[in-house]
Amino acid sequence: MLDPVMSGTAVGLDIGRTNVRAALVDRGGNVLKALREPTDPSGSREAVLGQAVRMAREVGEGASAVGAGVAGQCGSSGIVARGPDFWWEDVDLKAELEKGTGLRAVARNDVIMATVGEWRHGAGRGARDMVCVMVGTGIGGGAVVDGRLATGRSGYAGHFGHVLVDPSGPECSCGRRGCVEALAGGKRVAMRARMVMGSGDGRAAILRRMCGGDPERIDARMVARAAAEGDEACLELRDSMASALIRGTASIVNSFDPEVVVMGGPVLTGFPKLWEMVRDGLRDEVLPPLRPFENVKQAELGDLAGAIGAASLALNP
Ligand SMILES: [Zn+2]
């Protein structure tokens, strides 16, 4: 058990399908210790929760609270309803962490935690109104309105990946068609690249060479690499990602009128020129009174945004 002394530090956990990160973070958002491990391959609740608790204990000496962001639907109750990455049903993550560490706990969706991190300690520092859009395997987000994290009725506010930009577009993980995530999320982009290559399209020659003709080896990182080497099909996918992200983010800007938009995530920064295209494209895509919209910043906290935000929310809910 960790000693729940009153201190100025908390443990932040970021529980994803690929990695689990744990960090000891102080009130200034400084990371004093950090650990990263591949997520238990079973993905089972017992194994992953056990791993998260063990890692929290390893970094958490002196911490007064623990916060966790999880790649899934997790509202303010701290109960993980389900996936998309973990198909756990109704796991009370907050209670499990409290039991396992002996510390007060908070738990939310991972991108909500990253939003808190960027707002309090990263690119959105000092903003009263901010929206955050993170482009990874999926697309998530969060909003700060009038100096407070927007939660909505149940803590689910910020699912910006499901802003619909093209009703006749590809199918999304949510069951609808043409959400931003369906067009620009890493998992769906890899699926689309597999389809293009599978159709025998000659413009995907570089991608075909990279994966050795095996579509199963294609992931978003490979699509980005092929685009960087000039693969025409992958560059076309990149263009369609940019236009989806511009349209989707413009709708969010029109809805919230934020001071700053913080954008990040490995897929946004991994594709050649994608970040610049989105930043520049947003300028005149928003409603006329908001033009030119220029305050778009790249996220600053990188892979640790979620853990830093989780610790920060635990210290200061
Ligand atoms: Zn969707």
PDB file of C-alpha atoms and ligand atoms in Angstrom:
ATOM      1  CA  MET A   1       0.000   0.000   0.000  1.00  0.00           C
ATOM      2  CA  LEU A   2       1.134   3.513  -0.722  1.00  0.00           C
ATOM      3  CA  ASP A   3       1.097   5.904   2.164  1.00  0.00           C
ATOM      4  CA  PRO A   4      -1.675   8.434   1.513  1.00  0.00           C
ATOM      5  CA  VAL A   5       0.247  11.326   3.021  1.00  0.00           C
ATOM      6  CA  MET A   6      -0.749  14.805   2.022  1.00  0.00           C
ATOM      7  CA  SER A   7       1.711  15.728  -0.651  1.00  0.00           C
ATOM      8  CA  GLY A   8       2.042  17.773  -3.732  1.00  0.00           C
ATOM      9  CA  THR A   9       2.403  14.808  -6.033  1.00  0.00           C
ATOM     10  CA  ALA A  10       0.090  12.318  -7.673  1.00  0.00           C
ATOM     11  CA  VAL A  11       0.458   9.280  -9.866  1.00  0.00           C
ATOM     12  CA  GLY A  12      -0.855   9.585 -13.392  1.00  0.00           C
ATOM     13  CA  LEU A  13      -1.662   6.422 -15.337  1.00  0.00           C
ATOM     14  CA  ASP A  14      -2.350   6.176 -19.036  1.00  0.00           C
ATOM     15  CA  ILE A  15      -3.810   2.776 -19.848  1.00  0.00           C
ATOM     16  CA  GLY A  16      -3.802   2.062 -23.563  1.00  0.00           C
ATOM     17  CA  ARG A  17      -4.055  -1.079 -25.644  1.00  0.00           C
ATOM     18  CA  THR A  18      -0.361  -0.894 -26.599  1.00  0.00           C
ATOM     19  CA  ASN A  19       1.311   0.668 -23.571  1.00  0.00           C
ATOM     20  CA  VAL A  20       0.648   1.455 -19.963  1.00  0.00           C
ATOM     21  CA  ARG A  21       2.382   4.565 -18.677  1.00  0.00           C
ATOM     22  CA  ALA A  22       2.777   5.615 -15.066  1.00  0.00           C
ATOM     23  CA  ALA A  23       4.267   8.890 -13.892  1.00  0.00           C
ATOM     24  CA  LEU A  24       4.790  10.657 -10.607  1.00  0.00           C
ATOM     25  CA  VAL A  25       3.819  14.268 -11.260  1.00  0.00           C
ATOM     26  CA  ASP A  26       3.949  17.355  -9.042  1.00  0.00           C
ATOM     27  CA  ARG A  27       1.501  20.265  -8.908  1.00  0.00           C
ATOM     28  CA  GLY A  28       3.536  22.129 -11.500  1.00  0.00           C
ATOM     29  CA  GLY A  29       3.047  19.320 -13.993  1.00  0.00           C
ATOM     30  CA  ASN A  30       6.659  18.195 -13.710  1.00  0.00           C
ATOM     31  CA  VAL A  31       7.293  14.506 -14.225  1.00  0.00           C
ATOM     32  CA  LEU A  32       9.485  13.258 -11.387  1.00  0.00           C
ATOM     33  CA  LYS A  33       9.472   9.576 -12.386  1.00  0.00           C
ATOM     34  CA  ALA A  34       8.020   7.737 -15.337  1.00  0.00           C
ATOM     35  CA  LEU A  35       7.548   4.142 -16.423  1.00  0.00           C
ATOM     36  CA  ARG A  36       6.268   2.612 -19.634  1.00  0.00           C
ATOM     37  CA  GLU A  37       5.462  -1.031 -20.255  1.00  0.00           C
ATOM     38  CA  PRO A  38       3.719  -2.887 -23.069  1.00  0.00           C
ATOM     39  CA  THR A  39       0.132  -3.577 -22.026  1.00  0.00           C
ATOM     40  CA  ASP A  40      -0.474  -7.119 -20.835  1.00  0.00           C
ATOM     41  CA  PRO A  41      -1.188  -8.929 -24.104  1.00  0.00           C
ATOM     42  CA  SER A  42      -4.292 -10.661 -22.756  1.00  0.00           C
ATOM     43  CA  GLY A  43      -5.990  -7.273 -22.382  1.00  0.00           C
ATOM     44  CA  SER A  44      -8.047  -8.849 -19.589  1.00  0.00           C
ATOM     45  CA  ARG A  45      -9.306  -6.621 -16.820  1.00  0.00           C
ATOM     46  CA  GLU A  46      -7.530  -8.573 -14.069  1.00  0.00           C
ATOM     47  CA  ALA A  47      -4.160  -8.540 -15.825  1.00  0.00           C
ATOM     48  CA  VAL A  48      -4.241  -4.925 -16.997  1.00  0.00           C
ATOM     49  CA  LEU A  49      -5.617  -3.549 -13.730  1.00  0.00           C
ATOM     50  CA  GLY A  50      -3.008  -5.555 -11.815  1.00  0.00           C
ATOM     51  CA  GLN A  51      -0.312  -4.152 -14.046  1.00  0.00           C
ATOM     52  CA  ALA A  52      -1.565  -0.560 -13.644  1.00  0.00           C
ATOM     53  CA  VAL A  53      -1.735  -0.868  -9.848  1.00  0.00           C
ATOM     54  CA  ARG A  54       1.754  -2.381  -9.673  1.00  0.00           C
ATOM     55  CA  MET A  55       3.201   0.399 -11.848  1.00  0.00           C
ATOM     56  CA  ALA A  56       1.418   3.058  -9.766  1.00  0.00           C
ATOM     57  CA  ARG A  57       3.043   1.623  -6.656  1.00  0.00           C
ATOM     58  CA  GLU A  58       6.446   1.530  -8.312  1.00  0.00           C
ATOM     59  CA  VAL A  59       6.492   5.244  -9.102  1.00  0.00           C
ATOM     60  CA  GLY A  60       4.115   6.487  -6.436  1.00  0.00           C
ATOM     61  CA  GLU A  61       6.035   6.869  -3.203  1.00  0.00           C
ATOM     62  CA  GLY A  62       4.774   9.957  -1.412  1.00  0.00           C
ATOM     63  CA  ALA A  63       1.873  10.536  -3.799  1.00  0.00           C
ATOM     64  CA  SER A  64      -1.454  11.687  -2.376  1.00  0.00           C
ATOM     65  CA  ALA A  65      -3.746  10.558  -5.195  1.00  0.00           C
ATOM     66  CA  VAL A  66      -3.882   8.591  -8.406  1.00  0.00           C
ATOM     67  CA  GLY A  67      -5.518   9.440 -11.701  1.00  0.00           C
ATOM     68  CA  ALA A  68      -5.994   7.184 -14.700  1.00  0.00           C
ATOM     69  CA  GLY A  69      -6.903   7.759 -18.301  1.00  0.00           C
ATOM     70  CA  VAL A  70      -8.124   4.715 -20.194  1.00  0.00           C
ATOM     71  CA  ALA A  71      -8.649   4.105 -23.895  1.00  0.00           C
ATOM     72  CA  GLY A  72     -12.360   3.572 -23.607  1.00  0.00           C
ATOM     73  CA  GLN A  73     -15.633   5.071 -22.578  1.00  0.00           C
ATOM     74  CA  CYS A  74     -15.143   6.255 -19.039  1.00  0.00           C
ATOM     75  CA  GLY A  75     -17.210   9.105 -17.633  1.00  0.00           C
ATOM     76  CA  SER A  76     -16.961  11.026 -14.366  1.00  0.00           C
ATOM     77  CA  SER A  77     -18.123   7.995 -12.362  1.00  0.00           C
ATOM     78  CA  GLY A  78     -14.759   6.355 -13.114  1.00  0.00           C
ATOM     79  CA  ILE A  79     -16.549   3.288 -14.472  1.00  0.00           C
ATOM     80  CA  VAL A  80     -15.270   2.011 -17.827  1.00  0.00           C
ATOM     81  CA  ALA A  81     -18.374   1.182 -19.833  1.00  0.00           C
ATOM     82  CA  ARG A  82     -16.499  -0.431 -22.703  1.00  0.00           C
ATOM     83  CA  GLY A  83     -13.852  -0.275 -25.479  1.00  0.00           C
ATOM     84  CA  PRO A  84     -12.945   0.658 -28.086  1.00  0.00           C
ATOM     85  CA  ASP A  85      -9.650  -0.853 -27.000  1.00  0.00           C
ATOM     86  CA  PHE A  86     -10.739  -2.904 -24.021  1.00  0.00           C
ATOM     87  CA  TRP A  87     -13.960  -4.826 -24.112  1.00  0.00           C
ATOM     88  CA  TRP A  88     -14.381  -4.675 -20.384  1.00  0.00           C
ATOM     89  CA  GLU A  89     -17.955  -4.391 -19.243  1.00  0.00           C
ATOM     90  CA  ASP A  90     -18.650  -1.913 -16.475  1.00  0.00           C
ATOM     91  CA  VAL A  91     -15.318  -2.033 -14.672  1.00  0.00           C
ATOM     92  CA  ASP A  92     -15.175   0.358 -11.744  1.00  0.00           C
ATOM     93  CA  LEU A  93     -11.643   1.576 -12.462  1.00  0.00           C
ATOM     94  CA  LYS A  94     -11.765   4.291  -9.809  1.00  0.00           C
ATOM     95  CA  ALA A  95     -12.710   1.795  -7.062  1.00  0.00           C
ATOM     96  CA  GLU A  96     -10.147  -0.766  -8.271  1.00  0.00           C
ATOM     97  CA  LEU A  97      -7.366   1.832  -8.167  1.00  0.00           C
ATOM     98  CA  GLU A  98      -8.410   3.014  -4.713  1.00  0.00           C
ATOM     99  CA  LYS A  99      -8.409  -0.551  -3.442  1.00  0.00           C
ATOM    100  CA  GLY A 100      -5.090  -1.412  -5.057  1.00  0.00           C
ATOM    101  CA  THR A 101      -3.119   1.696  -4.121  1.00  0.00           C
ATOM    102  CA  GLY A 102      -4.854   2.955  -0.980  1.00  0.00           C
ATOM    103  CA  LEU A 103      -5.035   6.396  -2.589  1.00  0.00           C
ATOM    104  CA  ARG A 104      -7.932   8.592  -3.643  1.00  0.00           C
ATOM    105  CA  ALA A 105      -8.517   8.020  -7.358  1.00  0.00           C
ATOM    106  CA  VAL A 106     -10.078   9.570 -10.435  1.00  0.00           C
ATOM    107  CA  ALA A 107     -10.518   7.844 -13.797  1.00  0.00           C
ATOM    108  CA  ARG A 108     -11.632   9.124 -17.178  1.00  0.00           C
ATOM    109  CA  ASN A 109     -11.164   8.656 -20.881  1.00  0.00           C
ATOM    110  CA  ASP A 110      -7.506   8.980 -21.924  1.00  0.00           C
ATOM    111  CA  VAL A 111      -7.975  11.944 -24.256  1.00  0.00           C
ATOM    112  CA  ILE A 112      -9.952  13.851 -21.633  1.00  0.00           C
ATOM    113  CA  MET A 113      -6.900  13.389 -19.396  1.00  0.00           C
ATOM    114  CA  ALA A 114      -4.604  14.572 -22.198  1.00  0.00           C
ATOM    115  CA  THR A 115      -6.838  17.637 -22.600  1.00  0.00           C
ATOM    116  CA  VAL A 116      -6.424  18.439 -18.900  1.00  0.00           C
ATOM    117  CA  GLY A 117      -2.659  17.974 -19.231  1.00  0.00           C
ATOM    118  CA  GLU A 118      -2.344  20.277 -22.243  1.00  0.00           C
ATOM    119  CA  TRP A 119      -4.657  22.854 -20.687  1.00  0.00           C
ATOM    120  CA  ARG A 120      -2.946  23.093 -17.303  1.00  0.00           C
ATOM    121  CA  HIS A 121       0.647  22.326 -18.235  1.00  0.00           C
ATOM    122  CA  GLY A 122       1.044  22.275 -22.023  1.00  0.00           C
ATOM    123  CA  ALA A 123       0.075  24.169 -25.169  1.00  0.00           C
ATOM    124  CA  GLY A 124      -3.227  25.437 -23.744  1.00  0.00           C
ATOM    125  CA  ARG A 125      -1.785  26.931 -20.554  1.00  0.00           C
ATOM    126  CA  GLY A 126      -3.743  29.953 -19.366  1.00  0.00           C
ATOM    127  CA  ALA A 127      -6.645  29.538 -21.791  1.00  0.00           C
ATOM    128  CA  ARG A 128     -10.205  29.976 -20.523  1.00  0.00           C
ATOM    129  CA  ASP A 129     -11.644  28.402 -23.639  1.00  0.00           C
ATOM    130  CA  MET A 130      -9.809  25.645 -25.425  1.00  0.00           C
ATOM    131  CA  VAL A 131     -10.548  22.590 -27.474  1.00  0.00           C
ATOM    132  CA  CYS A 132      -8.192  19.688 -27.875  1.00  0.00           C
ATOM    133  CA  VAL A 133      -8.217  17.140 -30.712  1.00  0.00           C
ATOM    134  CA  MET A 134      -5.896  14.141 -30.576  1.00  0.00           C
ATOM    135  CA  VAL A 135      -5.386  11.999 -33.647  1.00  0.00           C
ATOM    136  CA  GLY A 136      -4.084   8.518 -32.917  1.00  0.00           C
ATOM    137  CA  THR A 137      -5.518   5.073 -33.585  1.00  0.00           C
ATOM    138  CA  GLY A 138      -8.849   6.771 -32.982  1.00  0.00           C
ATOM    139  CA  ILE A 139      -9.676  10.434 -32.550  1.00  0.00           C
ATOM    140  CA  GLY A 140     -10.648  11.926 -29.235  1.00  0.00           C
ATOM    141  CA  GLY A 141     -10.903  15.321 -27.705  1.00  0.00           C
ATOM    142  CA  GLY A 142     -11.937  17.509 -24.870  1.00  0.00           C
ATOM    143  CA  ALA A 143     -13.074  21.051 -24.253  1.00  0.00           C
ATOM    144  CA  VAL A 144     -12.446  23.695 -21.634  1.00  0.00           C
ATOM    145  CA  VAL A 145     -15.291  26.189 -21.400  1.00  0.00           C
ATOM    146  CA  ASP A 146     -15.119  29.327 -19.224  1.00  0.00           C
ATOM    147  CA  GLY A 147     -12.101  27.977 -17.390  1.00  0.00           C
ATOM    148  CA  ARG A 148     -13.574  24.564 -16.580  1.00  0.00           C
ATOM    149  CA  LEU A 149     -13.266  21.173 -18.170  1.00  0.00           C
ATOM    150  CA  ALA A 150     -16.524  20.519 -19.997  1.00  0.00           C
ATOM    151  CA  THR A 151     -17.886  17.197 -18.813  1.00  0.00           C
ATOM    152  CA  GLY A 152     -21.501  17.091 -19.928  1.00  0.00           C
ATOM    153  CA  ARG A 153     -24.129  15.184 -17.997  1.00  0.00           C
ATOM    154  CA  SER A 154     -22.115  12.005 -17.565  1.00  0.00           C
ATOM    155  CA  GLY A 155     -18.547  12.979 -18.369  1.00  0.00           C
ATOM    156  CA  TYR A 156     -18.582  11.946 -22.005  1.00  0.00           C
ATOM    157  CA  ALA A 157     -18.291  15.419 -23.537  1.00  0.00           C
ATOM    158  CA  GLY A 158     -15.516  15.678 -26.103  1.00  0.00           C
ATOM    159  CA  HIS A 159     -16.057  12.772 -28.487  1.00  0.00           C
ATOM    160  CA  PHE A 160     -14.924  14.944 -31.370  1.00  0.00           C
ATOM    161  CA  GLY A 161     -13.860  11.918 -33.418  1.00  0.00           C
ATOM    162  CA  HIS A 162     -17.514  11.334 -34.145  1.00  0.00           C
ATOM    163  CA  VAL A 163     -18.234  14.715 -35.661  1.00  0.00           C
ATOM    164  CA  LEU A 164     -19.752  13.703 -38.982  1.00  0.00           C
ATOM    165  CA  VAL A 165     -18.099  15.191 -42.047  1.00  0.00           C
ATOM    166  CA  ASP A 166     -19.217  12.953 -44.927  1.00  0.00           C
ATOM    167  CA  PRO A 167     -22.441  10.899 -44.614  1.00  0.00           C
ATOM    168  CA  SER A 168     -21.458   8.820 -47.631  1.00  0.00           C
ATOM    169  CA  GLY A 169     -17.945   8.206 -46.278  1.00  0.00           C
ATOM    170  CA  PRO A 170     -16.467   5.001 -44.865  1.00  0.00           C
ATOM    171  CA  GLU A 171     -17.958   3.192 -41.893  1.00  0.00           C
ATOM    172  CA  CYS A 172     -16.888   4.315 -38.421  1.00  0.00           C
ATOM    173  CA  SER A 173     -16.281   2.343 -35.210  1.00  0.00           C
ATOM    174  CA  CYS A 174     -19.508   3.901 -33.873  1.00  0.00           C
ATOM    175  CA  GLY A 175     -21.606   2.295 -36.590  1.00  0.00           C
ATOM    176  CA  ARG A 176     -22.292   5.454 -38.589  1.00  0.00           C
ATOM    177  CA  ARG A 177     -20.559   6.590 -41.750  1.00  0.00           C
ATOM    178  CA  GLY A 178     -18.157   9.420 -42.406  1.00  0.00           C
ATOM    179  CA  CYS A 179     -17.147  10.565 -38.913  1.00  0.00           C
ATOM    180  CA  VAL A 180     -13.764  12.321 -38.712  1.00  0.00           C
ATOM    181  CA  GLU A 181     -12.398   9.179 -37.058  1.00  0.00           C
ATOM    182  CA  ALA A 182     -13.563   7.012 -39.973  1.00  0.00           C
ATOM    183  CA  LEU A 183     -11.589   9.224 -42.354  1.00  0.00           C
ATOM    184  CA  ALA A 184      -8.561  10.224 -40.302  1.00  0.00           C
ATOM    185  CA  GLY A 185      -8.139   7.857 -37.332  1.00  0.00           C
ATOM    186  CA  GLY A 186      -5.057   5.645 -37.664  1.00  0.00           C
ATOM    187  CA  LYS A 187      -6.893   2.340 -37.463  1.00  0.00           C
ATOM    188  CA  ARG A 188      -9.373   3.277 -40.190  1.00  0.00           C
ATOM    189  CA  VAL A 189      -6.676   4.824 -42.382  1.00  0.00           C
ATOM    190  CA  ALA A 190      -4.754   1.549 -42.278  1.00  0.00           C
ATOM    191  CA  MET A 191      -7.940  -0.313 -43.246  1.00  0.00           C
ATOM    192  CA  ARG A 192      -8.511   2.029 -46.163  1.00  0.00           C
ATOM    193  CA  ALA A 193      -4.894   1.612 -47.306  1.00  0.00           C
ATOM    194  CA  ARG A 194      -5.315  -2.184 -47.236  1.00  0.00           C
ATOM    195  CA  MET A 195      -8.393  -1.879 -49.424  1.00  0.00           C
ATOM    196  CA  VAL A 196      -6.666   0.398 -51.925  1.00  0.00           C
ATOM    197  CA  MET A 197      -3.703  -1.955 -52.172  1.00  0.00           C
ATOM    198  CA  GLY A 198      -5.974  -4.993 -52.358  1.00  0.00           C
ATOM    199  CA  SER A 199      -7.775  -3.482 -55.337  1.00  0.00           C
ATOM    200  CA  GLY A 200      -4.521  -3.711 -57.285  1.00  0.00           C
ATOM    201  CA  ASP A 201      -4.200   0.066 -57.572  1.00  0.00           C
ATOM    202  CA  GLY A 202      -0.837   0.780 -59.212  1.00  0.00           C
ATOM    203  CA  ARG A 203      -0.502   4.038 -57.293  1.00  0.00           C
ATOM    204  CA  ALA A 204       0.110   2.027 -54.084  1.00  0.00           C
ATOM    205  CA  ALA A 205       3.382   0.538 -55.380  1.00  0.00           C
ATOM    206  CA  ILE A 206       5.570   1.927 -52.590  1.00  0.00           C
ATOM    207  CA  LEU A 207       3.169   0.706 -49.909  1.00  0.00           C
ATOM    208  CA  ARG A 208       3.031  -2.723 -51.569  1.00  0.00           C
ATOM    209  CA  ARG A 209       6.802  -2.969 -51.492  1.00  0.00           C
ATOM    210  CA  MET A 210       6.972  -1.838 -47.856  1.00  0.00           C
ATOM    211  CA  CYS A 211       4.533  -4.466 -46.629  1.00  0.00           C
ATOM    212  CA  GLY A 212       5.942  -7.165 -48.882  1.00  0.00           C
ATOM    213  CA  GLY A 213       2.503  -7.588 -50.441  1.00  0.00           C
ATOM    214  CA  ASP A 214       0.984  -8.636 -47.094  1.00  0.00           C
ATOM    215  CA  PRO A 215      -1.886  -6.275 -46.237  1.00  0.00           C
ATOM    216  CA  GLU A 216      -1.925  -7.519 -42.631  1.00  0.00           C
ATOM    217  CA  ARG A 217       1.391  -5.768 -42.046  1.00  0.00           C
ATOM    218  CA  ILE A 218      -0.020  -2.361 -42.931  1.00  0.00           C
ATOM    219  CA  ASP A 219      -0.593   0.004 -40.034  1.00  0.00           C
ATOM    220  CA  ALA A 220      -0.973   3.779 -39.932  1.00  0.00           C
ATOM    221  CA  ARG A 221       2.748   4.256 -39.336  1.00  0.00           C
ATOM    222  CA  MET A 222       3.548   2.332 -42.520  1.00  0.00           C
ATOM    223  CA  VAL A 223       0.986   4.347 -44.506  1.00  0.00           C
ATOM    224  CA  ALA A 224       2.649   7.529 -43.227  1.00  0.00           C
ATOM    225  CA  ARG A 225       6.086   6.239 -44.213  1.00  0.00           C
ATOM    226  CA  ALA A 226       4.883   5.284 -47.677  1.00  0.00           C
ATOM    227  CA  ALA A 227       3.335   8.742 -48.059  1.00  0.00           C
ATOM    228  CA  ALA A 228       6.656  10.313 -47.039  1.00  0.00           C
ATOM    229  CA  GLU A 229       8.357   8.304 -49.790  1.00  0.00           C
ATOM    230  CA  GLY A 230       5.846   9.547 -52.341  1.00  0.00           C
ATOM    231  CA  ASP A 231       3.320   6.690 -52.573  1.00  0.00           C
ATOM    232  CA  GLU A 232       0.482   8.276 -54.523  1.00  0.00           C
ATOM    233  CA  ALA A 233      -2.330   6.280 -52.930  1.00  0.00           C
ATOM    234  CA  CYS A 234      -1.047   7.055 -49.419  1.00  0.00           C
ATOM    235  CA  LEU A 235      -0.662  10.742 -50.251  1.00  0.00           C
ATOM    236  CA  GLU A 236      -4.258  10.746 -51.460  1.00  0.00           C
ATOM    237  CA  LEU A 237      -5.308   9.197 -48.154  1.00  0.00           C
ATOM    238  CA  ARG A 238      -3.315  11.885 -46.358  1.00  0.00           C
ATOM    239  CA  ASP A 239      -5.203  14.566 -48.313  1.00  0.00           C
ATOM    240  CA  SER A 240      -8.528  13.039 -47.384  1.00  0.00           C
ATOM    241  CA  MET A 241      -7.434  12.912 -43.729  1.00  0.00           C
ATOM    242  CA  ALA A 242      -6.524  16.597 -43.888  1.00  0.00           C
ATOM    243  CA  SER A 243      -9.839  17.653 -45.347  1.00  0.00           C
ATOM    244  CA  ALA A 244     -11.787  15.569 -42.788  1.00  0.00           C
ATOM    245  CA  LEU A 245      -9.749  17.024 -39.911  1.00  0.00           C
ATOM    246  CA  ILE A 246     -10.172  20.567 -41.216  1.00  0.00           C
ATOM    247  CA  ARG A 247     -13.944  20.221 -41.665  1.00  0.00           C
ATOM    248  CA  GLY A 248     -14.450  18.424 -38.376  1.00  0.00           C
ATOM    249  CA  THR A 249     -12.282  20.794 -36.352  1.00  0.00           C
ATOM    250  CA  ALA A 250     -13.902  23.835 -37.982  1.00  0.00           C
ATOM    251  CA  SER A 251     -17.301  22.562 -36.786  1.00  0.00           C
ATOM    252  CA  ILE A 252     -15.896  22.246 -33.287  1.00  0.00           C
ATOM    253  CA  VAL A 253     -14.409  25.756 -33.436  1.00  0.00           C
ATOM    254  CA  ASN A 254     -17.763  27.103 -34.666  1.00  0.00           C
ATOM    255  CA  SER A 255     -19.485  25.361 -31.736  1.00  0.00           C
ATOM    256  CA  PHE A 256     -17.129  26.491 -28.979  1.00  0.00           C
ATOM    257  CA  ASP A 257     -15.427  29.688 -30.192  1.00  0.00           C
ATOM    258  CA  PRO A 258     -12.213  28.739 -28.364  1.00  0.00           C
ATOM    259  CA  GLU A 259      -9.170  30.935 -27.799  1.00  0.00           C
ATOM    260  CA  VAL A 260      -6.941  28.086 -28.837  1.00  0.00           C
ATOM    261  CA  VAL A 261      -7.183  24.706 -30.508  1.00  0.00           C
ATOM    262  CA  VAL A 262      -4.574  22.208 -29.353  1.00  0.00           C
ATOM    263  CA  MET A 263      -3.981  19.325 -31.729  1.00  0.00           C
ATOM    264  CA  GLY A 264      -1.657  16.377 -31.476  1.00  0.00           C
ATOM    265  CA  GLY A 265      -1.306  12.630 -31.594  1.00  0.00           C
ATOM    266  CA  PRO A 266       1.066  10.317 -33.443  1.00  0.00           C
ATOM    267  CA  VAL A 267      -1.040  10.114 -36.605  1.00  0.00           C
ATOM    268  CA  LEU A 268      -1.346  13.884 -36.988  1.00  0.00           C
ATOM    269  CA  THR A 269       2.376  14.405 -36.558  1.00  0.00           C
ATOM    270  CA  GLY A 270       3.448  11.202 -38.328  1.00  0.00           C
ATOM    271  CA  PHE A 271       2.114  11.972 -41.821  1.00  0.00           C
ATOM    272  CA  PRO A 272       4.185  14.349 -43.942  1.00  0.00           C
ATOM    273  CA  LYS A 273       2.824  17.924 -43.828  1.00  0.00           C
ATOM    274  CA  LEU A 274      -0.505  16.799 -42.321  1.00  0.00           C
ATOM    275  CA  TRP A 275      -0.221  19.088 -39.312  1.00  0.00           C
ATOM    276  CA  GLU A 276       0.627  22.114 -41.486  1.00  0.00           C
ATOM    277  CA  MET A 277      -2.243  21.335 -43.888  1.00  0.00           C
ATOM    278  CA  VAL A 278      -4.750  21.164 -41.032  1.00  0.00           C
ATOM    279  CA  ARG A 279      -3.434  24.265 -39.284  1.00  0.00           C
ATOM    280  CA  ASP A 280      -3.470  26.321 -42.491  1.00  0.00           C
ATOM    281  CA  GLY A 281      -6.743  24.862 -43.757  1.00  0.00           C
ATOM    282  CA  LEU A 282      -8.576  25.768 -40.570  1.00  0.00           C
ATOM    283  CA  ARG A 283      -7.774  29.440 -41.001  1.00  0.00           C
ATOM    284  CA  ASP A 284     -10.642  30.216 -43.370  1.00  0.00           C
ATOM    285  CA  GLU A 285     -12.845  27.154 -42.887  1.00  0.00           C
ATOM    286  CA  VAL A 286     -14.482  28.555 -39.744  1.00  0.00           C
ATOM    287  CA  LEU A 287     -17.468  30.943 -39.714  1.00  0.00           C
ATOM    288  CA  PRO A 288     -16.690  34.411 -41.116  1.00  0.00           C
ATOM    289  CA  PRO A 289     -16.661  36.283 -37.763  1.00  0.00           C
ATOM    290  CA  LEU A 290     -14.014  33.886 -36.454  1.00  0.00           C
ATOM    291  CA  ARG A 291     -11.699  34.267 -39.480  1.00  0.00           C
ATOM    292  CA  PRO A 292      -8.829  34.133 -39.778  1.00  0.00           C
ATOM    293  CA  PHE A 293      -8.580  31.432 -37.122  1.00  0.00           C
ATOM    294  CA  GLU A 294      -4.899  31.210 -36.405  1.00  0.00           C
ATOM    295  CA  ASN A 295      -4.511  30.057 -32.846  1.00  0.00           C
ATOM    296  CA  VAL A 296      -3.930  26.370 -33.529  1.00  0.00           C
ATOM    297  CA  LYS A 297      -1.103  24.898 -31.501  1.00  0.00           C
ATOM    298  CA  GLN A 298       0.595  21.569 -31.529  1.00  0.00           C
ATOM    299  CA  ALA A 299       0.278  19.605 -28.280  1.00  0.00           C
ATOM    300  CA  GLU A 300       3.411  19.941 -26.157  1.00  0.00           C
ATOM    301  CA  LEU A 301       3.378  17.065 -23.704  1.00  0.00           C
ATOM    302  CA  GLY A 302       3.750  14.216 -26.189  1.00  0.00           C
ATOM    303  CA  ASP A 303       3.243  10.679 -24.966  1.00  0.00           C
ATOM    304  CA  LEU A 304       2.969  11.801 -21.368  1.00  0.00           C
ATOM    305  CA  ALA A 305       0.030  14.207 -21.847  1.00  0.00           C
ATOM    306  CA  GLY A 306      -2.477  11.640 -20.581  1.00  0.00           C
ATOM    307  CA  ALA A 307      -0.473  10.668 -17.507  1.00  0.00           C
ATOM    308  CA  ILE A 308       0.288  14.302 -16.611  1.00  0.00           C
ATOM    309  CA  GLY A 309      -3.372  15.267 -17.035  1.00  0.00           C
ATOM    310  CA  ALA A 310      -4.546  12.285 -14.997  1.00  0.00           C
ATOM    311  CA  ALA A 311      -2.212  13.197 -12.141  1.00  0.00           C
ATOM    312  CA  SER A 312      -3.271  16.833 -12.372  1.00  0.00           C
ATOM    313  CA  LEU A 313      -6.975  15.964 -12.249  1.00  0.00           C
ATOM    314  CA  ALA A 314      -6.313  13.682  -9.278  1.00  0.00           C
ATOM    315  CA  LEU A 315      -4.563  16.502  -7.414  1.00  0.00           C
ATOM    316  CA  ASN A 316      -7.106  19.109  -8.392  1.00  0.00           C
ATOM    317  CA  PRO A 317     -10.387  17.524  -9.552  1.00  0.00           C
TER     318      PRO A 317
HETATM  319 ZN    ZN B   1     -18.162   7.608 -35.488  1.00  0.00          ZN
END
